[in-house]
PDB file of C-alpha atoms in Angstrom:
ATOM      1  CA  UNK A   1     -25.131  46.697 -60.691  1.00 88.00           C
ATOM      2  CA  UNK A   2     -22.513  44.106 -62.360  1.00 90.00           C
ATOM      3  CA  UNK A   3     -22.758  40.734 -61.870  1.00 90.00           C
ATOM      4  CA  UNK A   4     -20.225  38.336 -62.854  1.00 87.00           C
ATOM      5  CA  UNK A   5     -20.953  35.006 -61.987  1.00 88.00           C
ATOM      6  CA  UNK A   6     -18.319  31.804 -61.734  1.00 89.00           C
ATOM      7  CA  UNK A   7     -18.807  29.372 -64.688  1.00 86.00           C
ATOM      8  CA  UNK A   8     -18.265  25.529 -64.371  1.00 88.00           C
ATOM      9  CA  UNK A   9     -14.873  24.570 -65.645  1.00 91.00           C
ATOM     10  CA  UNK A  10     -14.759  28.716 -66.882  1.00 85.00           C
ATOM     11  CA  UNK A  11     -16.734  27.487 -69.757  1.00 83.00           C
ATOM     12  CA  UNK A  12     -20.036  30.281 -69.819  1.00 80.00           C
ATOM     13  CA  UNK A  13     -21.594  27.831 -72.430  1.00 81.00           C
ATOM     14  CA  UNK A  14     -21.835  25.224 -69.487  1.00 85.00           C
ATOM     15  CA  UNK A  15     -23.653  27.594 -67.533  1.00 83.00           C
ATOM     16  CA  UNK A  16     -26.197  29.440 -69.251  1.00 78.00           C
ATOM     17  CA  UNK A  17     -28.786  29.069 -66.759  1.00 83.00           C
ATOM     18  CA  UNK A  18     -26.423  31.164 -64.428  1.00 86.00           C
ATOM     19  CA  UNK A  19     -28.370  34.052 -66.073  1.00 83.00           C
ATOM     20  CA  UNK A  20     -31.825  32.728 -65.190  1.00 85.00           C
ATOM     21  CA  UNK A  21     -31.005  32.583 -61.416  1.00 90.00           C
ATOM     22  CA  UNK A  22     -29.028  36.032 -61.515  1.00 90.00           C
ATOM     23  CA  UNK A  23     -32.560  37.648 -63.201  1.00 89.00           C
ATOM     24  CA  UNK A  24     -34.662  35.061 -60.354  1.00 93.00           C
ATOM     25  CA  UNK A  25     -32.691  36.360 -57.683  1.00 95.00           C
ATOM     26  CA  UNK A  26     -33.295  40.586 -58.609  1.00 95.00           C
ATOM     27  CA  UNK A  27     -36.872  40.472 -59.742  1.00 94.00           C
ATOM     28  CA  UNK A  28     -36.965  44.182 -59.249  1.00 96.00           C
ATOM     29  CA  UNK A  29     -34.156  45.033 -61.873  1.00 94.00           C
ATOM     30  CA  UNK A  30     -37.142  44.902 -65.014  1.00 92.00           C
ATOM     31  CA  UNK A  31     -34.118  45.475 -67.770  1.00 90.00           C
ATOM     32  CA  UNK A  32     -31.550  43.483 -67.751  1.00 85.00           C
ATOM     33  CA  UNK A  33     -28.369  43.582 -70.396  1.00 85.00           C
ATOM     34  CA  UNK A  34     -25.691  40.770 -70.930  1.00 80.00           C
ATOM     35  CA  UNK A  35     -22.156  41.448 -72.092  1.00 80.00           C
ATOM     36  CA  UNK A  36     -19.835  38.598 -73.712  1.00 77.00           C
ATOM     37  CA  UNK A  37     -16.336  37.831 -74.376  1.00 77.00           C
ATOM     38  CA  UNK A  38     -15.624  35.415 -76.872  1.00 78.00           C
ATOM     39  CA  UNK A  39     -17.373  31.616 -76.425  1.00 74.00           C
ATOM     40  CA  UNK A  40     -19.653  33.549 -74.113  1.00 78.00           C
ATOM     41  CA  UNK A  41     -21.323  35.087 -77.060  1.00 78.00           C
ATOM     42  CA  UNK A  42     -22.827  31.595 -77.976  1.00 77.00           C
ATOM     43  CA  UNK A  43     -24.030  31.572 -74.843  1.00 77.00           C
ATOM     44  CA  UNK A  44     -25.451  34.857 -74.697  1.00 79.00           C
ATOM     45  CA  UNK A  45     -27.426  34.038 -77.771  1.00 79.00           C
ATOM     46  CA  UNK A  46     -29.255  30.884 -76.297  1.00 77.00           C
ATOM     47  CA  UNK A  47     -30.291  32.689 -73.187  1.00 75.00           C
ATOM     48  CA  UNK A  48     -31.412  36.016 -75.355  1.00 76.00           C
ATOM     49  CA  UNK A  49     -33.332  33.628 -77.718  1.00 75.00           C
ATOM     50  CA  UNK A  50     -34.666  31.229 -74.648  1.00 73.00           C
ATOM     51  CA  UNK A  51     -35.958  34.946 -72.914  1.00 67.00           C
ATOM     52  CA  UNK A  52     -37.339  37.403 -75.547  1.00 66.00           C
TER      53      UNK A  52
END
C-alpha cells in the first residue's frame, strides 16, 4: 500500500503529524517505511526520531 497524503500549503514540514494518523488509521500494517523528496526529508527525520 502507498499512501500519499495532501500537505498544508504543499509544505510536508507543516504536516508531520499526517504520518501519525496514516499509522492510527492502519494499525494492522506493524512496519511501516517513509520515503522523502527534498524539504520532506526534514520532516521525515522528526517523525522517525518522535517514533523509534
Amino acid at each position: 500500500m502507498v499512501v500519499m497524503p495532501n500537505m498544508p500549503l504543499n509544505l510536508a514540514i507543516l504536516g508531520t503529524n499526517k504520518a501519525e494518523e496514516i499509522i492510527m488509521d492502519y494499525p494492522s500494517i506493524e512496519e511501516w517505511y517513509i520515503g522523502v523528496h527534498s524539504l520532506g526529508g526534514a520532516a521525515a527525520s522528526t517523525i522517525v526520531l518522535d517514533n523509534n
